[in-house]
Short mmCIF file of C-alpha atoms in Angstrom, two decimals:
data_model
loop_
_atom_site.label_atom_id
_atom_site.label_comp_id
_atom_site.label_asym_id
_atom_site.label_seq_id
_atom_site.Cartn_x
_atom_site.Cartn_y
_atom_site.Cartn_z
CA MET A 1 -38.17 15.40 25.11
CA ALA A 2 -37.01 18.90 25.92
CA PHE A 3 -39.65 21.60 26.08
CA ILE A 4 -38.61 25.25 25.95
CA SER A 5 -41.92 27.00 25.36
CA GLN A 6 -45.44 26.12 24.35
CA ARG A 7 -48.25 28.05 22.74
CA GLY A 8 -51.55 28.26 24.57
CA GLY A 9 -54.57 30.17 23.26
CA GLY A 10 -52.36 31.83 20.62
CA VAL A 11 -50.01 33.24 23.28
CA LEU A 12 -46.40 32.10 23.61
CA LEU A 13 -46.08 30.79 27.15
CA THR A 14 -42.70 31.43 28.76
CA SER A 15 -43.81 29.81 32.05
CA TYR A 16 -45.97 26.73 32.39
CA ALA A 17 -46.27 23.30 33.99
CA LEU A 18 -46.13 20.17 31.86
CA CYS A 19 -47.85 17.30 33.66
CA SER A 20 -49.01 13.71 33.42
CA ARG A 21 -52.61 13.00 34.43
CA THR A 22 -51.53 9.69 36.03
CA GLY A 23 -49.31 11.23 38.69
CA LYS A 24 -46.11 9.88 37.12
CA GLY A 25 -44.47 10.04 33.71
CA VAL A 26 -41.88 12.81 34.03
CA TYR A 27 -38.50 11.08 34.27
CA THR A 28 -36.02 13.20 36.20
CA VAL A 29 -33.02 10.86 35.83
CA ASN A 30 -31.75 12.10 39.17
CA ALA A 31 -29.63 10.00 41.55
CA LYS A 32 -32.65 7.86 42.47
CA ASN A 33 -34.15 7.87 38.94
CA THR A 34 -37.46 9.16 40.29
CA GLN A 35 -40.60 9.97 38.30
CA GLN A 36 -42.70 13.06 38.98
CA GLN A 37 -46.11 14.25 37.83
CA CYS A 38 -44.99 17.67 36.56
CA LEU A 39 -42.10 19.82 35.52
CA VAL A 40 -42.14 23.61 35.50
CA VAL A 41 -40.67 25.66 32.66
CA HIS A 42 -39.79 29.30 33.28
CA GLU A 43 -38.37 31.15 30.26
CA GLU A 44 -35.58 28.86 29.05
CA HIS A 45 -35.12 26.70 32.13
CA ILE A 46 -36.76 23.81 33.94
CA VAL A 47 -37.07 25.20 37.47
CA ASP A 48 -39.17 22.69 39.45
CA THR A 49 -40.62 19.19 39.47
CA GLY A 50 -43.22 17.53 41.67
CA ASP A 51 -46.95 16.94 42.13
CA LEU A 52 -49.27 19.45 40.51
CA GLY A 53 -50.66 20.74 43.79
CA ASP A 54 -47.22 21.22 45.30
CA ILE A 55 -45.70 22.98 42.32
CA GLN A 56 -48.74 25.27 41.99
CA GLN A 57 -48.44 26.21 45.65
CA ARG A 58 -44.72 26.97 45.34
CA TRP A 59 -45.27 28.95 42.14
CA LYS A 60 -48.04 31.10 43.67
CA SER A 61 -45.97 31.86 46.75
CA GLU A 62 -43.12 33.12 44.56
CA HIS A 63 -45.21 34.94 41.91
CA ASP A 64 -47.81 37.08 43.72
CA ASN A 65 -50.38 34.29 43.86
CA THR A 66 -50.44 34.01 40.04
CA GLU A 67 -51.82 30.73 38.64
CA LEU A 68 -49.31 28.70 36.64
CA PRO A 69 -50.69 27.56 33.24
CA VAL A 70 -50.82 23.76 32.96
CA ARG A 71 -50.54 21.51 29.92
CA PHE A 72 -50.99 17.74 30.04
CA ILE A 73 -49.13 15.18 27.98
CA ASP A 74 -51.11 12.60 26.01
CA SER A 75 -52.18 9.40 27.72
CA GLY A 76 -49.42 6.80 27.52
CA SER A 77 -46.72 9.41 26.84
CA ILE A 78 -43.70 10.16 29.00
CA VAL A 79 -41.33 13.10 29.37
CA ILE A 80 -37.59 12.51 29.48
CA PRO A 81 -34.64 14.93 29.59
CA GLY A 82 -33.26 15.98 26.23
CA MET A 83 -30.94 13.32 24.86
CA SER A 84 -27.29 13.65 23.91
CA ASP A 85 -25.58 11.96 20.96
CA SER A 86 -22.01 11.24 21.99
CA HIS A 87 -20.62 10.85 18.47
CA CYS A 88 -21.81 12.51 15.30
CA HIS A 89 -20.66 14.82 12.50
CA ILE A 90 -22.99 17.80 12.46
CA LEU A 91 -22.25 19.51 9.15
CA GLU A 92 -21.49 16.23 7.41
CA TYR A 93 -24.82 14.77 8.51
CA GLY A 94 -26.55 17.80 7.04
CA ALA A 95 -24.66 17.25 3.78
CA SER A 96 -25.75 13.60 3.71
CA LYS A 97 -29.39 14.68 3.69
CA LEU A 98 -28.98 17.00 0.69
CA ILE A 99 -28.39 14.04 -1.65
CA ASP A 100 -29.87 10.71 -0.53
CA LEU A 101 -26.85 8.62 -1.48
CA GLU A 102 -27.36 6.07 1.29
CA SER A 103 -30.66 4.91 -0.25
CA GLY A 104 -28.89 3.88 -3.46
CA LYS A 105 -28.84 0.09 -3.79
CA SER A 106 -26.62 0.01 -6.86
CA VAL A 107 -23.98 2.25 -8.38
CA GLN A 108 -26.44 3.32 -11.10
CA GLU A 109 -29.16 4.19 -8.58
CA THR A 110 -26.69 6.17 -6.48
CA VAL A 111 -25.52 8.16 -9.49
CA GLY A 112 -29.19 8.71 -10.32
CA TYR A 113 -29.70 10.46 -6.98
CA VAL A 114 -26.84 12.82 -7.80
CA ALA A 115 -28.49 13.56 -11.16
CA GLU A 116 -31.81 14.30 -9.45
CA TYR A 117 -30.06 16.73 -7.11
CA ILE A 118 -28.46 18.54 -10.04
CA LEU A 119 -31.77 18.90 -11.86
CA ALA A 120 -33.52 20.14 -8.70
CA ASN A 121 -30.99 22.97 -8.18
CA PRO A 122 -30.82 25.47 -11.09
CA ASP A 123 -27.62 27.09 -9.81
CA ILE A 124 -25.90 23.70 -10.14
CA ARG A 125 -27.76 22.51 -13.24
CA ASN A 126 -26.71 25.59 -15.21
CA ASN A 127 -23.09 25.62 -14.02
CA MET A 128 -21.02 22.71 -15.32
CA SER A 129 -17.96 23.84 -13.33
CA LYS A 130 -19.59 23.89 -9.88
CA VAL A 131 -18.21 21.14 -7.64
CA ILE A 132 -20.94 18.83 -6.34
CA GLU A 133 -20.34 17.23 -2.96
CA GLY A 134 -22.33 14.49 -1.25
CA TRP A 135 -22.00 12.17 1.72
CA GLY A 136 -23.24 8.67 2.45
CA PHE A 137 -22.81 6.24 -0.46
CA ASP A 138 -22.56 2.65 0.77
CA HIS A 139 -21.06 0.17 -1.66
CA THR A 140 -21.61 -2.70 0.82
CA ALA A 141 -25.37 -2.27 0.29
CA TRP A 142 -25.07 -2.68 -3.48
CA ALA A 143 -25.67 -6.06 -5.10
CA SER A 144 -22.14 -5.98 -6.53
CA GLY A 145 -20.58 -5.12 -3.16
CA VAL A 146 -17.56 -3.64 -4.96
CA LEU A 147 -16.18 -0.12 -4.82
CA PRO A 148 -17.26 2.22 -7.63
CA VAL A 149 -14.94 3.90 -10.15
CA ALA A 150 -14.72 7.42 -11.54
CA ALA A 151 -16.19 6.37 -14.90
CA ASP A 152 -19.45 5.43 -13.15
CA LEU A 153 -20.09 9.14 -12.54
CA ASP A 154 -19.68 9.88 -16.26
CA ALA A 155 -22.06 7.11 -17.31
CA HIS A 156 -25.18 9.24 -16.65
CA PRO A 157 -25.92 12.07 -19.11
CA ILE A 158 -26.68 14.56 -16.31
CA THR A 159 -23.57 13.88 -14.22
CA ARG A 160 -21.22 13.41 -17.20
CA GLY A 161 -18.32 15.85 -17.27
CA ARG A 162 -19.13 17.44 -13.90
CA PRO A 163 -16.74 17.75 -10.94
CA ILE A 164 -18.19 15.45 -8.27
CA ILE A 165 -16.80 14.38 -4.88
CA LEU A 166 -18.82 11.84 -2.87
CA GLN A 167 -17.92 10.71 0.65
CA GLY A 168 -18.60 7.15 1.76
CA LYS A 169 -21.02 6.46 4.58
CA ASP A 170 -18.23 5.70 7.05
CA GLY A 171 -16.38 8.92 6.20
CA HIS A 172 -13.20 7.03 5.31
CA THR A 173 -13.63 6.81 1.54
CA ILE A 174 -14.25 9.31 -1.25
CA TRP A 175 -15.34 8.62 -4.82
CA VAL A 176 -14.60 11.25 -7.45
CA SER A 177 -15.56 11.88 -11.04
CA PRO A 178 -13.05 11.75 -13.94
CA SER A 179 -12.73 15.56 -14.06
CA ILE A 180 -11.79 15.69 -10.35
CA LEU A 181 -9.42 12.74 -10.82
CA ARG A 182 -7.61 14.55 -13.65
CA ALA A 183 -7.50 17.91 -11.86
CA ASN A 184 -5.78 16.55 -8.72
CA GLY A 185 -3.21 14.22 -10.28
CA PRO A 186 -0.57 12.94 -10.48
CA TYR A 187 -0.83 10.73 -7.41
CA PRO A 188 1.94 9.18 -5.30
CA SER A 189 2.43 5.44 -5.41
CA GLU A 190 2.06 5.21 -1.62
CA VAL A 191 0.36 7.36 1.02
CA ASP A 192 1.13 7.05 4.72
CA GLY A 193 -2.09 6.04 6.47
CA GLY A 194 -4.10 5.90 3.25
CA VAL A 195 -4.69 4.13 -0.04
CA VAL A 196 -5.19 5.29 -3.61
CA ILE A 197 -7.29 2.49 -5.10
CA ARG A 198 -5.86 1.42 -8.46
CA ASP A 199 -6.98 -0.87 -11.28
CA ALA A 200 -5.10 -3.86 -12.69
CA THR A 201 -2.93 -1.57 -14.82
CA GLY A 202 -1.97 0.62 -11.84
CA ASN A 203 -4.13 3.63 -12.70
CA PRO A 204 -6.18 5.35 -9.96
CA THR A 205 -9.82 4.27 -10.13
CA GLY A 206 -11.29 7.38 -8.51
CA VAL A 207 -11.59 6.02 -4.96
CA PHE A 208 -9.35 7.24 -2.12
CA MET A 209 -9.23 5.89 1.43
CA ASP A 210 -8.33 7.55 4.73
CA SER A 211 -5.26 9.84 4.50
CA ALA A 212 -5.28 9.57 0.70
CA MET A 213 -8.53 11.55 0.71
CA ASP A 214 -6.42 14.62 1.46
CA LEU A 215 -5.00 14.38 -2.07
CA ILE A 216 -8.31 15.70 -3.41
CA ALA A 217 -8.80 19.47 -3.13
CA ARG A 218 -12.20 20.44 -1.75
CA PRO A 219 -14.04 23.69 -2.52
CA VAL A 220 -14.27 26.24 0.27
CA LEU A 221 -17.77 26.03 1.70
CA SER A 222 -19.71 29.29 1.68
CA ALA A 223 -21.54 30.63 4.71
CA GLU A 224 -24.77 29.65 2.95
CA ASP A 225 -23.52 26.07 2.46
CA LEU A 226 -22.65 25.77 6.15
CA GLU A 227 -25.94 27.27 7.32
CA LYS A 228 -27.93 24.92 5.09
CA ARG A 229 -26.14 21.84 6.40
CA PHE A 230 -26.41 22.99 10.01
CA ALA A 231 -30.15 23.72 9.72
CA VAL A 232 -30.85 20.23 8.36
CA THR A 233 -29.07 18.56 11.28
CA VAL A 234 -30.62 20.79 13.95
CA LYS A 235 -34.14 20.21 12.64
CA GLU A 236 -33.62 16.44 12.60
CA ALA A 237 -32.01 16.34 16.06
CA LEU A 238 -34.60 18.47 17.85
CA SER A 239 -37.46 16.57 16.22
CA LYS A 240 -36.15 13.44 17.96
CA GLY A 241 -35.54 15.08 21.35
CA VAL A 242 -31.76 15.24 20.88
CA VAL A 243 -30.57 18.54 22.36
CA SER A 244 -26.83 17.95 22.71
CA LEU A 245 -24.41 16.75 20.04
CA HIS A 246 -20.78 15.66 20.35
CA ASP A 247 -19.14 16.54 17.04
CA ALA A 248 -16.36 14.03 16.42
CA GLY A 249 -13.95 16.12 14.39
CA PHE A 250 -13.96 19.91 14.15
CA LYS A 251 -11.80 21.01 11.25
CA PRO A 252 -10.91 24.72 11.12
CA VAL A 253 -13.87 25.64 8.90
CA SER A 254 -16.42 23.93 11.15
CA LEU A 255 -14.83 25.20 14.37
CA ASP A 256 -14.88 28.77 13.03
CA PHE A 257 -18.51 28.36 11.96
CA PHE A 258 -19.64 27.20 15.41
CA LYS A 259 -17.63 29.95 17.10
CA ARG A 260 -19.46 32.53 14.97
CA LYS A 261 -22.83 30.97 15.78
CA SER A 262 -21.93 30.89 19.46
CA ALA A 263 -20.91 34.55 19.46
CA ILE A 264 -24.41 35.62 18.38
CA ASN A 265 -26.18 33.04 20.59
CA GLY A 266 -27.19 31.25 17.41
CA LEU A 267 -26.94 27.66 18.66
CA PRO A 268 -30.37 26.10 19.32
CA LEU A 269 -28.74 23.05 20.96
CA ARG A 270 -25.56 22.26 22.85
CA ILE A 271 -22.45 21.25 20.95
CA TYR A 272 -19.42 19.49 22.42
CA GLY A 273 -16.63 19.61 19.89
CA MET A 274 -13.56 17.49 19.29
CA THR A 275 -10.93 19.54 17.47
CA TYR A 276 -9.30 17.59 14.65
CA PHE A 277 -5.61 16.66 15.00
CA ASP A 278 -3.68 16.49 11.75
CA GLU A 279 -1.09 13.76 12.16
CA ASP A 280 1.06 15.50 9.52
CA GLY A 281 0.82 18.89 11.22
CA ALA A 282 2.42 20.45 14.27
CA TYR A 283 1.31 19.87 17.85
CA TRP A 284 -1.07 22.66 18.93
CA GLY A 285 -2.34 21.62 22.36
CA ASP A 286 -0.12 24.12 24.18
CA LYS A 287 -1.04 26.99 21.82
CA SER A 288 -4.84 26.73 21.60
CA ARG A 289 -7.07 27.11 24.63
CA PRO A 290 -10.12 24.89 25.19
CA LEU A 291 -13.52 26.56 24.80
CA ILE A 292 -15.86 25.87 27.69
CA GLY A 293 -19.50 26.93 27.79
CA THR A 294 -19.41 29.86 25.38
CA GLY A 295 -22.53 31.32 23.76
CA ASN A 296 -24.91 30.92 26.70
CA ASN A 297 -23.29 27.59 27.60
CA ARG A 298 -24.05 26.12 24.17
CA LEU A 299 -20.54 25.50 22.77
CA THR A 300 -17.67 23.60 24.35
CA ALA A 301 -14.57 22.46 22.47
CA ARG A 302 -12.15 21.06 25.03
CA SER A 303 -11.26 17.72 23.43
CA VAL A 304 -9.04 16.60 20.58
CA LYS A 305 -9.95 13.99 17.95
CA ILE A 306 -7.14 11.74 16.71
CA PHE A 307 -7.58 9.04 14.06
CA ALA A 308 -5.73 5.79 14.72
CA ASP A 309 -7.00 3.67 11.82
CA GLY A 310 -9.62 3.41 9.09
CA ALA A 311 -13.00 1.67 8.99
CA LEU A 312 -14.26 -1.90 8.74
CA ARG A 313 -16.60 -1.13 5.82
CA SER A 314 -13.75 -0.02 3.57
CA GLY A 315 -11.22 -2.55 4.91
CA GLY A 316 -9.06 0.07 6.60
CA ALA A 317 -9.54 -0.97 10.25
CA ALA A 318 -6.16 -2.07 11.65
CA LEU A 319 -6.30 -5.75 12.68
CA TYR A 320 -3.81 -8.11 14.29
CA GLU A 321 -4.53 -10.74 11.63
CA PRO A 322 -5.38 -10.33 7.92
CA TYR A 323 -8.96 -9.80 6.77
CA SER A 324 -10.78 -13.06 6.16
CA ASP A 325 -12.16 -11.82 2.84
CA ASN A 326 -8.89 -10.13 1.78
CA PRO A 327 -5.85 -11.90 3.28
CA SER A 328 -3.50 -9.49 1.49
CA THR A 329 -4.14 -6.79 4.10
CA SER A 330 -4.55 -6.30 7.85
CA GLY A 331 -5.84 -2.75 7.43
CA LEU A 332 -3.82 0.36 8.13
CA MET A 333 -2.83 2.75 10.89
CA ARG A 334 -3.30 6.44 10.09
CA ILE A 335 -0.83 7.47 12.78
CA THR A 336 2.34 5.80 14.06
CA PRO A 337 2.52 4.39 17.59
CA GLU A 338 5.53 6.64 18.19
CA LEU A 339 3.56 9.80 17.36
CA LEU A 340 0.62 8.65 19.49
CA ASN A 341 2.95 8.03 22.43
CA GLU A 342 4.34 11.52 21.96
CA VAL A 343 1.16 13.62 21.54
CA VAL A 344 -1.31 11.82 23.82
CA PRO A 345 0.58 12.70 27.05
CA LYS A 346 1.06 16.27 25.78
CA PHE A 347 -2.64 16.82 25.14
CA LEU A 348 -3.56 15.32 28.52
CA ARG A 349 -0.95 17.49 30.24
CA ASP A 350 -2.21 20.62 28.46
CA GLY A 351 -5.78 20.14 29.66
CA TRP A 352 -7.46 18.44 26.70
CA GLN A 353 -9.71 15.43 26.76
CA VAL A 354 -8.21 12.96 24.27
CA ASN A 355 -10.67 11.11 22.01
CA ILE A 356 -9.14 8.63 19.58
CA HIS A 357 -10.89 6.88 16.69
CA ALA A 358 -10.02 3.17 16.78
CA ILE A 359 -11.95 0.42 14.98
CA GLY A 360 -9.68 -2.62 14.66
CA ASP A 361 -8.29 -4.71 17.51
CA ARG A 362 -4.71 -3.72 16.64
CA ALA A 363 -5.61 -0.03 16.60
CA ASN A 364 -7.38 -0.29 19.96
CA GLY A 365 -4.37 -2.05 21.45
CA ILE A 366 -1.97 0.62 20.19
CA VAL A 367 -4.20 3.41 21.52
CA LEU A 368 -4.38 1.79 24.95
CA ASP A 369 -0.58 1.48 24.86
CA ALA A 370 -0.39 5.27 24.40
CA PHE A 371 -2.61 5.89 27.41
CA GLU A 372 -0.43 3.48 29.42
CA VAL A 373 2.66 5.45 28.38
CA ALA A 374 0.97 8.62 29.63
CA ALA A 375 0.13 6.95 32.95
CA LYS A 376 3.43 5.16 33.60
CA LYS A 377 6.16 7.16 31.88
CA PHE A 378 4.69 10.63 32.45
CA LYS A 379 2.92 9.86 35.76
CA LEU A 380 -0.37 11.35 34.55
CA ASP A 381 -3.71 10.55 36.19
CA VAL A 382 -5.23 9.41 32.90
CA ALA A 383 -8.65 8.45 34.28
CA SER A 384 -9.26 11.96 35.65
CA LYS A 385 -8.85 13.36 32.11
CA ARG A 386 -11.79 11.18 30.90
CA PRO A 387 -10.04 9.87 27.76
CA ARG A 388 -12.21 8.16 25.17
CA ILE A 389 -11.80 5.69 22.36
CA GLU A 390 -14.32 6.44 19.63
CA HIS A 391 -15.98 3.24 18.29
CA VAL A 392 -13.97 0.49 20.08
CA GLN A 393 -15.50 -1.86 17.54
CA ILE A 394 -13.14 -4.85 17.67
CA VAL A 395 -11.27 -5.29 20.93
CA THR A 396 -9.54 -8.24 22.57
CA LYS A 397 -10.70 -9.47 25.97
CA ASN A 398 -7.39 -8.38 27.50
CA ASP A 399 -7.86 -4.87 26.13
CA MET A 400 -11.39 -4.75 27.54
CA LYS A 401 -9.76 -5.12 30.95
CA ARG A 402 -7.24 -2.40 30.10
CA LEU A 403 -10.09 -0.02 29.24
CA ALA A 404 -11.37 -0.44 32.78
CA LYS A 405 -7.96 -0.30 34.45
CA LEU A 406 -6.93 2.93 32.69
CA GLY A 407 -10.35 4.57 33.04
CA VAL A 408 -10.75 4.98 29.27
CA ILE A 409 -14.35 5.56 28.18
CA ALA A 410 -15.58 3.32 25.36
CA SER A 411 -17.55 5.62 23.04
CA VAL A 412 -19.60 3.05 21.13
CA GLN A 413 -22.14 3.44 18.33
CA PRO A 414 -24.78 0.69 18.45
CA SER A 415 -26.15 1.73 15.05
CA HIS A 416 -22.88 0.56 13.49
CA ALA A 417 -23.69 -2.99 14.55
CA THR A 418 -26.83 -3.09 12.42
CA ASP A 419 -25.02 -1.33 9.58
CA ASP A 420 -22.14 -3.80 9.55
CA MET A 421 -23.93 -7.06 10.33
CA TRP A 422 -24.40 -7.86 6.62
CA TYR A 423 -20.68 -8.18 5.92
CA ALA A 424 -18.86 -8.21 9.29
CA GLU A 425 -18.47 -11.98 9.61
CA GLY A 426 -17.19 -12.20 6.05
CA ARG A 427 -14.55 -9.58 6.89
CA LEU A 428 -13.50 -11.07 10.23
CA GLY A 429 -14.43 -14.75 10.23
CA PRO A 430 -16.66 -16.66 12.71
CA GLU A 431 -14.33 -16.43 15.74
CA ARG A 432 -12.93 -12.92 15.53
CA VAL A 433 -16.41 -11.47 14.91
CA LYS A 434 -17.29 -12.40 18.50
CA ASN A 435 -15.14 -9.50 19.68
CA LEU A 436 -17.02 -7.06 17.43
CA TYR A 437 -19.52 -4.74 19.20
CA ALA A 438 -19.08 -6.73 22.42
CA PHE A 439 -20.76 -4.03 24.50
CA ARG A 440 -21.86 -6.30 27.33
CA ASN A 441 -18.39 -7.81 27.69
CA ILE A 442 -16.86 -4.31 27.76
CA MET A 443 -19.25 -3.31 30.53
CA ASN A 444 -18.65 -6.54 32.43
CA SER A 445 -14.92 -5.79 32.34
CA GLY A 446 -15.64 -2.69 34.45
CA ALA A 447 -15.25 -0.14 31.66
CA ARG A 448 -17.71 2.66 31.00
CA ILE A 449 -19.48 3.13 27.71
CA THR A 450 -21.19 6.15 26.20
#
């Protein structure tokens, strides 16, 4: 855990030693992975480690023979450096905690949580026109296992008639109420890189996947909305000893928010941001400059986030072969190989780390092709740019080797394995599922994971 200051005798200590009574227990994670008895905190920095006697002697010699206050950790406890989460969504995570959608085990229970949220917030309860947003519903955890429809949100007397937009747990699906569905229509028959889910008669059901989510207009979040979401995430992260977060997709509103927080030194943890690339927009890598260590070294945004495909949960991950439980589709690519081959070398050339979301084996192969184009055609030292593939969930053995050869970092999320294990084999079949979350095989290939 990271310790910045500690109260002792009612006084806020800005300098103190934190020690283990056993002589070890403070993990330095240095080159030799040594353990020490103590660490020394001075103001906002860890300035020394070592045995209690040695650090006291050094402290006294540098501070007019003043005794350094000492605090001991509990027996059996250890001290580790603050942890870093290499892939999260800061403001979205905060939103997911405002309405506990993920706990819903049926469509009715999930709608019930939305109703409880409305009743608990008078400003929403008394305003039928206020758009309600939530994050985290998981239809794969419901007994039915099927996607919801807009009418489900009008089936409850509290939610009926209200504008509601709910994001799926994987971030690749939204579910909207009938009023939102009507307000944003009509809808195109096809969407590049996305799907408008339709019923047997061809009418939109109220669920939109991947690029089709952009068809639904979202309300502009207020400063209060953003602060509330940020505070929820920060509190949760710091309580678990997580002091650095990689945000996997800064859109303009979130990037501006973190810039404002950085400017007033208002970031209580470090944030490494990936700026979102709109595949339908213009290339911006040569116009924007990376941010590095602003706001007392708390904010860096020097990478770009590109989406290659969708997600396994919603059936949007791009596969080489059709889904075992839905042979009519092999998933979808959100960006063309041609555009990837064009923009990836440009971003690398212009000084950006390139981080690409890829779930399915086909998507991972296409992304690795783009990095190969950058290396061979444009003669770029790809490995030195530390490119990443976010998720790398399903990958062929040959592409595991290409990860290592190109120096592409596999940014994996082990928690997805336990999320997906209930339906993954049904989606992929007994053989293909062996290449899902194959972290050990990726490491054995010589590739790095984070």
